[in-house]
PDB file of C-alpha atoms in Angstrom:
ATOM      1  CA  MET A   1      98.441  89.517  86.859  1.00 30.00           C
ATOM      2  CA  LEU A   2      95.229  87.480  86.901  1.00 30.00           C
ATOM      3  CA  GLY A   3      95.511  86.933  90.650  1.00 33.00           C
ATOM      4  CA  HIS A   4      96.033  90.676  91.113  1.00 35.00           C
ATOM      5  CA  LEU A   5      92.835  91.441  89.186  1.00 33.00           C
ATOM      6  CA  ARG A   6      90.834  88.871  91.099  1.00 31.00           C
ATOM      7  CA  ARG A   7      92.057  90.335  94.357  1.00 39.00           C
ATOM      8  CA  HIS A   8      90.764  93.773  93.429  1.00 41.00           C
ATOM      9  CA  VAL A   9      87.426  92.438  92.249  1.00 38.00           C
ATOM     10  CA  ARG A  10      86.976  90.690  95.607  1.00 43.00           C
ATOM     11  CA  ALA A  11      87.869  93.837  97.535  1.00 44.00           C
ATOM     12  CA  PHE A  12      85.585  96.073  95.505  1.00 41.00           C
ATOM     13  CA  ALA A  13      82.704  93.626  95.940  1.00 45.00           C
ATOM     14  CA  THR A  14      82.427  94.678  99.582  1.00 64.00           C
ATOM     15  CA  ARG A  15      83.996  98.135  99.816  1.00 80.00           C
ATOM     16  CA  ALA A  16      86.015 100.629  97.826  1.00 89.00           C
ATOM     17  CA  LEU A  17      89.740 100.724  98.397  1.00 96.00           C
ATOM     18  CA  VAL A  18      91.299 103.757 100.056  1.00 97.00           C
ATOM     19  CA  GLU A  19      92.383 106.307  97.470  1.00 94.00           C
ATOM     20  CA  LYS A  20      94.984 108.982  98.055  1.00 95.00           C
ATOM     21  CA  GLY A  21      93.578 112.471  98.589  1.00 96.00           C
ATOM     22  CA  VAL A  22      95.123 115.935  98.522  1.00 98.00           C
ATOM     23  CA  VAL A  23      97.700 116.679 101.222  1.00 97.00           C
ATOM     24  CA  SER A  24      97.669 120.280 102.450  1.00 97.00           C
ATOM     25  CA  PRO A  25     100.816 122.342 103.105  1.00 97.00           C
ATOM     26  CA  VAL A  26     102.839 121.743 106.272  1.00 97.00           C
ATOM     27  CA  ARG A  27     101.421 123.551 109.294  1.00 98.00           C
ATOM     28  CA  SER A  28     103.396 126.002 111.382  1.00 97.00           C
ATOM     29  CA  ILE A  29     104.299 125.532 115.031  1.00 98.00           C
ATOM     30  CA  PRO A  30     104.573 128.489 117.445  1.00 98.00           C
ATOM     31  CA  GLU A  31     108.162 129.576 118.011  1.00 98.00           C
ATOM     32  CA  HIS A  32     108.000 129.209 121.804  1.00 98.00           C
ATOM     33  CA  ILE A  33     107.354 125.450 121.662  1.00 98.00           C
ATOM     34  CA  PRO A  34     110.536 123.383 122.270  1.00 98.00           C
ATOM     35  CA  ARG A  35     111.427 121.164 119.343  1.00 98.00           C
ATOM     36  CA  PRO A  36     113.107 117.742 119.103  1.00 98.00           C
ATOM     37  CA  PRO A  37     116.509 117.653 117.352  1.00 97.00           C
ATOM     38  CA  TYR A  38     115.100 116.461 114.007  1.00 98.00           C
ATOM     39  CA  ALA A  39     112.462 119.210 113.740  1.00 98.00           C
ATOM     40  CA  ALA A  40     114.572 121.505 111.544  1.00 96.00           C
ATOM     41  CA  SER A  41     116.493 119.006 109.407  1.00 97.00           C
ATOM     42  CA  GLY A  42     113.952 116.203 109.095  1.00 97.00           C
ATOM     43  CA  GLU A  43     116.766 113.697 109.575  1.00 96.00           C
ATOM     44  CA  MET A  44     115.978 110.695 111.778  1.00 94.00           C
ATOM     45  CA  PRO A  45     118.563 110.378 114.573  1.00 90.00           C
ATOM     46  CA  PRO A  46     120.426 107.042 114.798  1.00 89.00           C
ATOM     47  CA  PHE A  47     119.323 104.451 117.337  1.00 85.00           C
ATOM     48  CA  THR A  48     121.374 104.232 120.516  1.00 84.00           C
ATOM     49  CA  SER A  49     123.359 101.021 120.987  1.00 88.00           C
ATOM     50  CA  TYR A  50     121.892 100.443 124.455  1.00 93.00           C
ATOM     51  CA  ILE A  51     118.502 100.297 126.153  1.00 96.00           C
ATOM     52  CA  PRO A  52     117.977 103.434 128.266  1.00 97.00           C
ATOM     53  CA  ILE A  53     117.173 102.972 131.968  1.00 98.00           C
ATOM     54  CA  LEU A  54     115.225 106.022 133.103  1.00 98.00           C
ATOM     55  CA  ASP A  55     115.841 107.515 136.535  1.00 98.00           C
ATOM     56  CA  LYS A  56     112.971 108.815 138.689  1.00 98.00           C
ATOM     57  CA  GLU A  57     113.035 112.340 137.263  1.00 98.00           C
ATOM     58  CA  GLN A  58     113.125 111.040 133.699  1.00 98.00           C
ATOM     59  CA  GLN A  59     110.250 108.692 134.453  1.00 98.00           C
ATOM     60  CA  LEU A  60     108.158 111.594 135.701  1.00 98.00           C
ATOM     61  CA  ARG A  61     108.826 113.582 132.552  1.00 98.00           C
ATOM     62  CA  LEU A  62     107.955 110.562 130.407  1.00 98.00           C
ATOM     63  CA  ARG A  63     104.725 110.097 132.361  1.00 98.00           C
ATOM     64  CA  ASP A  64     103.790 113.719 131.648  1.00 98.00           C
ATOM     65  CA  SER A  65     104.352 113.371 127.901  1.00 98.00           C
ATOM     66  CA  CYS A  66     102.441 110.078 127.800  1.00 98.00           C
ATOM     67  CA  THR A  67      99.545 111.550 129.773  1.00 98.00           C
ATOM     68  CA  LEU A  68      99.304 114.289 127.171  1.00 99.00           C
ATOM     69  CA  ALA A  69      99.463 111.737 124.330  1.00 99.00           C
ATOM     70  CA  LYS A  70      96.617 109.819 125.971  1.00 98.00           C
ATOM     71  CA  GLU A  71      94.527 112.975 126.293  1.00 98.00           C
ATOM     72  CA  ILE A  72      95.192 114.006 122.694  1.00 99.00           C
ATOM     73  CA  LEU A  73      94.187 110.534 121.451  1.00 99.00           C
ATOM     74  CA  ALA A  74      90.898 110.841 123.347  1.00 98.00           C
ATOM     75  CA  PHE A  75      90.398 114.300 121.798  1.00 98.00           C
ATOM     76  CA  ALA A  76      91.121 112.937 118.316  1.00 98.00           C
ATOM     77  CA  GLY A  77      88.833 109.941 118.763  1.00 98.00           C
ATOM     78  CA  LYS A  78      85.859 112.195 119.468  1.00 98.00           C
ATOM     79  CA  LEU A  79      86.369 113.811 116.049  1.00 98.00           C
ATOM     80  CA  VAL A  80      85.886 110.536 114.175  1.00 98.00           C
ATOM     81  CA  GLU A  81      82.595 110.496 112.297  1.00 98.00           C
ATOM     82  CA  VAL A  82      81.251 109.804 108.833  1.00 98.00           C
ATOM     83  CA  GLY A  83      82.189 112.632 106.453  1.00 98.00           C
ATOM     84  CA  ILE A  84      85.120 114.184 108.296  1.00 98.00           C
ATOM     85  CA  THR A  85      88.421 114.162 106.437  1.00 98.00           C
ATOM     86  CA  THR A  86      91.616 112.876 107.988  1.00 98.00           C
ATOM     87  CA  GLU A  87      93.064 116.293 107.082  1.00 98.00           C
ATOM     88  CA  GLU A  88      90.514 117.976 109.351  1.00 98.00           C
ATOM     89  CA  ILE A  89      91.313 115.575 112.189  1.00 98.00           C
ATOM     90  CA  ASP A  90      95.002 116.376 111.766  1.00 98.00           C
ATOM     91  CA  ARG A  91      94.314 120.123 111.758  1.00 98.00           C
ATOM     92  CA  GLN A  92      92.357 120.062 114.990  1.00 98.00           C
ATOM     93  CA  VAL A  93      94.799 117.715 116.700  1.00 99.00           C
ATOM     94  CA  HIS A  94      97.755 119.843 115.586  1.00 98.00           C
ATOM     95  CA  GLU A  95      96.159 122.929 117.077  1.00 98.00           C
ATOM     96  CA  GLU A  96      95.334 121.148 120.330  1.00 98.00           C
ATOM     97  CA  ILE A  97      98.882 119.806 120.749  1.00 98.00           C
ATOM     98  CA  CYS A  98     100.317 123.275 120.166  1.00 98.00           C
ATOM     99  CA  ARG A  99      97.767 124.778 122.551  1.00 98.00           C
ATOM    100  CA  ARG A 100      99.176 122.419 125.187  1.00 98.00           C
ATOM    101  CA  ASP A 101     102.707 123.757 124.468  1.00 98.00           C
ATOM    102  CA  ALA A 102     103.899 120.466 123.007  1.00 98.00           C
ATOM    103  CA  TYR A 103     105.369 119.469 119.646  1.00 98.00           C
ATOM    104  CA  PRO A 104     103.658 116.818 117.452  1.00 99.00           C
ATOM    105  CA  SER A 105     106.445 114.228 117.231  1.00 98.00           C
ATOM    106  CA  PRO A 106     105.713 112.983 113.671  1.00 98.00           C
ATOM    107  CA  MET A 107     106.074 116.486 112.191  1.00 98.00           C
ATOM    108  CA  ASN A 108     109.158 116.429 109.924  1.00 98.00           C
ATOM    109  CA  TYR A 109     110.401 113.148 111.424  1.00 98.00           C
ATOM    110  CA  GLY A 110     112.010 111.692 108.320  1.00 97.00           C
ATOM    111  CA  HIS A 111     110.225 114.551 106.513  1.00 98.00           C
ATOM    112  CA  PHE A 112     106.762 113.260 107.441  1.00 98.00           C
ATOM    113  CA  PRO A 113     104.470 116.182 106.537  1.00 98.00           C
ATOM    114  CA  LYS A 114     101.742 115.968 109.192  1.00 98.00           C
ATOM    115  CA  SER A 115     101.193 115.884 112.957  1.00 98.00           C
ATOM    116  CA  ILE A 116      99.493 112.478 113.211  1.00 98.00           C
ATOM    117  CA  CYS A 117      99.196 109.286 111.187  1.00 98.00           C
ATOM    118  CA  THR A 118      95.730 108.263 109.978  1.00 98.00           C
ATOM    119  CA  SER A 119      95.542 104.703 108.637  1.00 98.00           C
ATOM    120  CA  VAL A 120      92.204 103.668 107.110  1.00 98.00           C
ATOM    121  CA  ASN A 121      90.994 100.127 106.325  1.00 98.00           C
ATOM    122  CA  GLU A 122      93.751  98.328 104.344  1.00 98.00           C
ATOM    123  CA  VAL A 123      96.358 100.955 105.298  1.00 98.00           C
ATOM    124  CA  VAL A 124      98.501  99.310 107.975  1.00 98.00           C
ATOM    125  CA  VAL A 125     100.572 102.248 109.274  1.00 98.00           C
ATOM    126  CA  HIS A 126     101.815 105.761 108.498  1.00 98.00           C
ATOM    127  CA  GLY A 127      98.830 106.986 106.528  1.00 98.00           C
ATOM    128  CA  ILE A 128      99.226 110.696 105.699  1.00 98.00           C
ATOM    129  CA  PRO A 129      96.160 112.814 106.575  1.00 98.00           C
ATOM    130  CA  ASP A 130      94.533 114.173 103.421  1.00 98.00           C
ATOM    131  CA  SER A 131      91.269 115.281 101.821  1.00 98.00           C
ATOM    132  CA  ARG A 132      89.641 111.822 101.783  1.00 98.00           C
ATOM    133  CA  ALA A 133      86.475 111.789 103.877  1.00 98.00           C
ATOM    134  CA  LEU A 134      85.810 108.896 106.240  1.00 98.00           C
ATOM    135  CA  LEU A 135      83.025 106.647 104.969  1.00 98.00           C
ATOM    136  CA  ASP A 136      80.358 104.715 106.807  1.00 98.00           C
ATOM    137  CA  GLY A 137      81.892 101.344 107.700  1.00 98.00           C
ATOM    138  CA  ASP A 138      85.533 102.502 107.681  1.00 98.00           C
ATOM    139  CA  ILE A 139      87.974 101.739 110.451  1.00 98.00           C
ATOM    140  CA  VAL A 140      90.710 104.303 111.129  1.00 98.00           C
ATOM    141  CA  ASN A 141      93.818 104.150 113.283  1.00 99.00           C
ATOM    142  CA  LEU A 142      94.912 107.449 114.808  1.00 99.00           C
ATOM    143  CA  ASP A 143      98.575 107.385 115.851  1.00 98.00           C
ATOM    144  CA  ILE A 144      99.403 110.186 118.297  1.00 98.00           C
ATOM    145  CA  SER A 145     102.878 111.134 119.475  1.00 98.00           C
ATOM    146  CA  VAL A 146     103.881 114.273 121.359  1.00 99.00           C
ATOM    147  CA  TYR A 147     107.149 115.824 122.527  1.00 98.00           C
ATOM    148  CA  LEU A 148     106.831 117.570 125.895  1.00 98.00           C
ATOM    149  CA  ASN A 149     109.575 118.676 128.277  1.00 97.00           C
ATOM    150  CA  GLY A 150     112.202 116.752 126.347  1.00 98.00           C
ATOM    151  CA  PHE A 151     110.346 113.407 126.210  1.00 98.00           C
ATOM    152  CA  HIS A 152     108.124 111.684 123.657  1.00 98.00           C
ATOM    153  CA  GLY A 153     104.823 109.946 124.455  1.00 98.00           C
ATOM    154  CA  ASP A 154     103.344 107.575 121.871  1.00 98.00           C
ATOM    155  CA  THR A 155      99.975 105.838 121.554  1.00 98.00           C
ATOM    156  CA  SER A 156      97.399 104.814 118.979  1.00 98.00           C
ATOM    157  CA  ALA A 157      93.942 103.282 118.699  1.00 98.00           C
ATOM    158  CA  THR A 158      91.645 102.163 115.921  1.00 98.00           C
ATOM    159  CA  PHE A 159      88.165 103.690 115.783  1.00 98.00           C
ATOM    160  CA  LEU A 160      84.960 102.520 114.128  1.00 98.00           C
ATOM    161  CA  VAL A 161      83.338 104.908 111.637  1.00 98.00           C
ATOM    162  CA  GLY A 162      79.574 104.547 111.521  1.00 98.00           C
ATOM    163  CA  ASN A 163      78.284 101.011 110.957  1.00 98.00           C
ATOM    164  CA  VAL A 164      81.236  98.626 110.797  1.00 98.00           C
ATOM    165  CA  ASP A 165      80.574  94.986 109.912  1.00 98.00           C
ATOM    166  CA  ALA A 166      81.027  92.136 112.384  1.00 98.00           C
ATOM    167  CA  ALA A 167      84.305  91.011 110.804  1.00 98.00           C
ATOM    168  CA  GLY A 168      85.789  94.494 111.188  1.00 98.00           C
ATOM    169  CA  LYS A 169      84.675  94.710 114.792  1.00 98.00           C
ATOM    170  CA  LYS A 170      86.248  91.325 115.513  1.00 98.00           C
ATOM    171  CA  LEU A 171      89.557  92.437 114.002  1.00 98.00           C
ATOM    172  CA  VAL A 172      89.507  95.604 116.115  1.00 98.00           C
ATOM    173  CA  SER A 173      88.631  93.849 119.385  1.00 98.00           C
ATOM    174  CA  THR A 174      91.165  91.048 118.831  1.00 98.00           C
ATOM    175  CA  THR A 175      94.000  93.499 118.151  1.00 98.00           C
ATOM    176  CA  GLN A 176      93.189  95.450 121.288  1.00 98.00           C
ATOM    177  CA  GLN A 177      93.024  92.192 123.242  1.00 98.00           C
ATOM    178  CA  ALA A 178      96.431  91.171 121.867  1.00 98.00           C
ATOM    179  CA  LEU A 179      97.957  94.435 123.069  1.00 98.00           C
ATOM    180  CA  MET A 180      96.456  94.256 126.552  1.00 98.00           C
ATOM    181  CA  GLU A 181      97.380  90.595 127.069  1.00 98.00           C
ATOM    182  CA  ALA A 182     100.947  91.318 125.931  1.00 98.00           C
ATOM    183  CA  ILE A 183     101.203  94.170 128.419  1.00 98.00           C
ATOM    184  CA  ALA A 184      99.947  91.871 131.187  1.00 98.00           C
ATOM    185  CA  LEU A 185     103.023  89.675 130.619  1.00 98.00           C
ATOM    186  CA  CYS A 186     105.470  92.511 131.194  1.00 98.00           C
ATOM    187  CA  LYS A 187     107.539  92.696 134.377  1.00 98.00           C
ATOM    188  CA  PRO A 188     111.209  92.517 135.385  1.00 98.00           C
ATOM    189  CA  GLY A 189     112.967  89.411 134.105  1.00 98.00           C
ATOM    190  CA  VAL A 190     110.531  88.628 131.293  1.00 98.00           C
ATOM    191  CA  PRO A 191     112.215  88.174 127.883  1.00 98.00           C
ATOM    192  CA  PHE A 192     111.211  90.699 125.231  1.00 98.00           C
ATOM    193  CA  ALA A 193     110.545  87.733 122.937  1.00 98.00           C
ATOM    194  CA  ALA A 194     107.607  86.619 125.110  1.00 98.00           C
ATOM    195  CA  ILE A 195     105.530  89.475 123.709  1.00 98.00           C
ATOM    196  CA  GLY A 196     105.717  88.362 120.102  1.00 98.00           C
ATOM    197  CA  ALA A 197     105.042  84.717 120.880  1.00 97.00           C
ATOM    198  CA  HIS A 198     101.852  85.566 122.759  1.00 98.00           C
ATOM    199  CA  ILE A 199     100.529  87.998 120.142  1.00 98.00           C
ATOM    200  CA  HIS A 200     101.194  85.478 117.361  1.00 98.00           C
ATOM    201  CA  ASN A 201      99.368  82.674 119.156  1.00 98.00           C
ATOM    202  CA  LEU A 202      96.337  84.820 119.916  1.00 98.00           C
ATOM    203  CA  SER A 203      96.076  86.248 116.420  1.00 98.00           C
ATOM    204  CA  LYS A 204      96.502  82.835 114.761  1.00 97.00           C
ATOM    205  CA  ALA A 205      93.800  81.310 116.961  1.00 98.00           C
ATOM    206  CA  SER A 206      91.456  84.109 115.863  1.00 97.00           C
ATOM    207  CA  GLY A 207      92.228  83.624 112.170  1.00 98.00           C
ATOM    208  CA  PHE A 208      94.370  86.731 111.726  1.00 98.00           C
ATOM    209  CA  SER A 209      97.987  87.373 110.743  1.00 98.00           C
ATOM    210  CA  VAL A 210     100.540  89.750 112.290  1.00 98.00           C
ATOM    211  CA  VAL A 211     102.580  92.307 110.350  1.00 98.00           C
ATOM    212  CA  HIS A 212     106.303  91.612 110.809  1.00 98.00           C
ATOM    213  CA  GLU A 213     107.882  94.725 109.331  1.00 98.00           C
ATOM    214  CA  PHE A 214     106.897  97.172 112.096  1.00 97.00           C
ATOM    215  CA  CYS A 215     107.658  96.787 115.767  1.00 97.00           C
ATOM    216  CA  GLY A 216     107.372  98.432 119.138  1.00 98.00           C
ATOM    217  CA  HIS A 217     110.366 100.395 120.354  1.00 97.00           C
ATOM    218  CA  GLY A 218     112.068 102.059 123.248  1.00 98.00           C
ATOM    219  CA  ILE A 219     111.015 105.642 123.843  1.00 98.00           C
ATOM    220  CA  GLY A 220     111.947 108.606 125.990  1.00 98.00           C
ATOM    221  CA  GLN A 221     114.242 111.467 125.082  1.00 97.00           C
ATOM    222  CA  GLN A 222     114.458 109.843 121.655  1.00 97.00           C
ATOM    223  CA  PHE A 223     111.350 109.087 119.622  1.00 97.00           C
ATOM    224  CA  HIS A 224     112.614 105.603 118.734  1.00 97.00           C
ATOM    225  CA  THR A 225     115.365 103.634 120.436  1.00 97.00           C
ATOM    226  CA  LEU A 226     116.144 100.129 121.685  1.00 97.00           C
ATOM    227  CA  PRO A 227     114.655  97.692 122.557  1.00 97.00           C
ATOM    228  CA  PHE A 228     112.895  96.399 119.463  1.00 96.00           C
ATOM    229  CA  ILE A 229     109.565  94.839 120.460  1.00 98.00           C
ATOM    230  CA  LEU A 230     108.649  92.287 117.798  1.00 98.00           C
ATOM    231  CA  HIS A 231     105.049  91.108 117.565  1.00 98.00           C
ATOM    232  CA  TYR A 232     105.746  87.623 116.179  1.00 98.00           C
ATOM    233  CA  PRO A 233     107.817  84.615 117.358  1.00 97.00           C
ATOM    234  CA  ASN A 234     111.453  85.688 117.531  1.00 97.00           C
ATOM    235  CA  SER A 235     114.788  85.161 119.250  1.00 95.00           C
ATOM    236  CA  GLU A 236     115.370  88.808 120.167  1.00 91.00           C
ATOM    237  CA  ARG A 237     117.805  88.904 123.079  1.00 93.00           C
ATOM    238  CA  GLY A 238     117.305  90.713 126.348  1.00 96.00           C
ATOM    239  CA  GLU A 239     114.849  90.918 129.201  1.00 98.00           C
ATOM    240  CA  MET A 240     112.844  93.638 130.879  1.00 98.00           C
ATOM    241  CA  LEU A 241     114.329  95.661 133.735  1.00 98.00           C
ATOM    242  CA  PRO A 242     112.866  98.395 135.963  1.00 98.00           C
ATOM    243  CA  GLY A 243     113.168 101.812 134.334  1.00 98.00           C
ATOM    244  CA  MET A 244     112.838 100.573 130.756  1.00 98.00           C
ATOM    245  CA  ALA A 245     110.136 102.243 128.689  1.00 98.00           C
ATOM    246  CA  PHE A 246     108.872 100.981 125.350  1.00 98.00           C
ATOM    247  CA  THR A 247     105.838 100.720 123.116  1.00 98.00           C
ATOM    248  CA  ILE A 248     103.901  97.627 122.126  1.00 98.00           C
ATOM    249  CA  GLU A 249     101.924  98.181 118.913  1.00 98.00           C
ATOM    250  CA  PRO A 250     100.741  95.036 117.102  1.00 98.00           C
ATOM    251  CA  ALA A 251      99.116  95.350 113.674  1.00 98.00           C
ATOM    252  CA  LEU A 252      96.827  92.434 112.789  1.00 98.00           C
ATOM    253  CA  CYS A 253      95.416  91.670 109.332  1.00 98.00           C
ATOM    254  CA  GLU A 254      92.327  89.911 108.025  1.00 98.00           C
ATOM    255  CA  GLY A 255      94.313  88.206 105.283  1.00 97.00           C
ATOM    256  CA  THR A 256      98.004  87.910 104.495  1.00 96.00           C
ATOM    257  CA  ASN A 257     100.544  89.936 106.465  1.00 97.00           C
ATOM    258  CA  GLU A 258     102.373  90.936 103.288  1.00 98.00           C
ATOM    259  CA  ILE A 259     102.647  94.698 102.789  1.00 98.00           C
ATOM    260  CA  VAL A 260     103.237  97.208 100.014  1.00 98.00           C
ATOM    261  CA  TYR A 261     104.398 100.835 100.114  1.00 97.00           C
ATOM    262  CA  TRP A 262     102.573 103.634  98.370  1.00 97.00           C
ATOM    263  CA  ASP A 263     104.569 106.051  96.225  1.00 96.00           C
ATOM    264  CA  ASP A 264     104.563 108.684  99.004  1.00 96.00           C
ATOM    265  CA  ASP A 265     107.305 106.664 100.792  1.00 92.00           C
ATOM    266  CA  TRP A 266     105.267 106.525 104.004  1.00 97.00           C
ATOM    267  CA  THR A 267     101.860 104.898 103.579  1.00 98.00           C
ATOM    268  CA  VAL A 268     101.912 101.113 103.986  1.00 98.00           C
ATOM    269  CA  SER A 269      98.963  98.907 103.036  1.00 98.00           C
ATOM    270  CA  THR A 270      98.243  95.189 102.953  1.00 98.00           C
ATOM    271  CA  ALA A 271      99.239  93.460  99.713  1.00 98.00           C
ATOM    272  CA  ASP A 272      95.848  91.751  99.431  1.00 98.00           C
ATOM    273  CA  ASP A 273      93.850  94.907 100.253  1.00 98.00           C
ATOM    274  CA  GLN A 274      92.246  93.298 103.301  1.00 98.00           C
ATOM    275  CA  ARG A 275      91.877  95.394 106.449  1.00 98.00           C
ATOM    276  CA  SER A 276      94.509  95.871 109.123  1.00 98.00           C
ATOM    277  CA  VAL A 277      94.157  97.191 112.679  1.00 98.00           C
ATOM    278  CA  GLN A 278      96.708  98.530 115.167  1.00 98.00           C
ATOM    279  CA  PHE A 279      96.657  99.550 118.827  1.00 98.00           C
ATOM    280  CA  GLU A 280      99.590 100.959 120.797  1.00 98.00           C
ATOM    281  CA  HIS A 281     100.554 101.862 124.348  1.00 98.00           C
ATOM    282  CA  THR A 282     103.741 103.157 125.936  1.00 98.00           C
ATOM    283  CA  ILE A 283     104.607 101.213 129.082  1.00 98.00           C
ATOM    284  CA  LEU A 284     107.185 101.572 131.859  1.00 98.00           C
ATOM    285  CA  ILE A 285     108.672  98.558 133.597  1.00 98.00           C
ATOM    286  CA  THR A 286     108.457  98.971 137.385  1.00 98.00           C
ATOM    287  CA  ASP A 287     109.890  96.935 140.243  1.00 97.00           C
ATOM    288  CA  SER A 288     106.858  94.652 140.269  1.00 95.00           C
ATOM    289  CA  GLY A 289     105.253  94.868 136.812  1.00 97.00           C
ATOM    290  CA  ALA A 290     104.475  97.461 134.183  1.00 98.00           C
ATOM    291  CA  ASP A 291     102.582 100.744 134.170  1.00 98.00           C
ATOM    292  CA  ILE A 292     100.579 101.720 131.112  1.00 98.00           C
ATOM    293  CA  LEU A 293     101.543 105.363 130.646  1.00 98.00           C
ATOM    294  CA  THR A 294      99.132 106.093 127.793  1.00 98.00           C
TER     295      THR A 294
END
């Protein structure tokens, strides 16, 4: 208990912890927009027992959905400023996705109530947009996923809010570097496990830790499928082949990589209340390397 109190005193000495705000009612989606299978029930579909190999037509459809995800992330990033609420960012992004005749993939996936995830400061992943306003010095990850023409595109980035301190900027730049260097390794014949080993070594050398509980994943007609892309040293079997598509999405932490869940069953934060940063791209393995689709 004493250690817990000391931890909070240390965190509050530099910044206030993120507090849960009010979550607005679920937004509607125009009837003409095609929906993924889970949209009505909220039930997550089971993972396939194989890694999908996409044919040329499927790859084109995936590229289209990922291009849209990239464009929506850029749209969302321009909204980030001191004083805006994550709820307002979600509202505008939701409307833009629908305007583009796409479905926001997180909506009702496992009963998630919003169209994007907004993870601020010590929140690692799956933050639910709410009435909390972004403060000067915050960092916020915007996780964007869209369903278009039967395929999902998935990407995220962490944005600086106002005047972020040097330590926060270092965490952001190192996480982005880890993602891009991991992607540079990807080509046919490379073991999936090479990704985690490289990210771990880079983060450790920079004084950061890597969250183990969340991983990259295969993507396409299903939101999440094999392979699992772990961001730490592992013995995951398998190697990359042309036509495979998956995300890489490391989350690095200033302190320990231990996590805790909030009582909303979605929001995950660091156990020591230190900041965490995530970046994500969807990539496609080609005959000679990998294309970043987002």
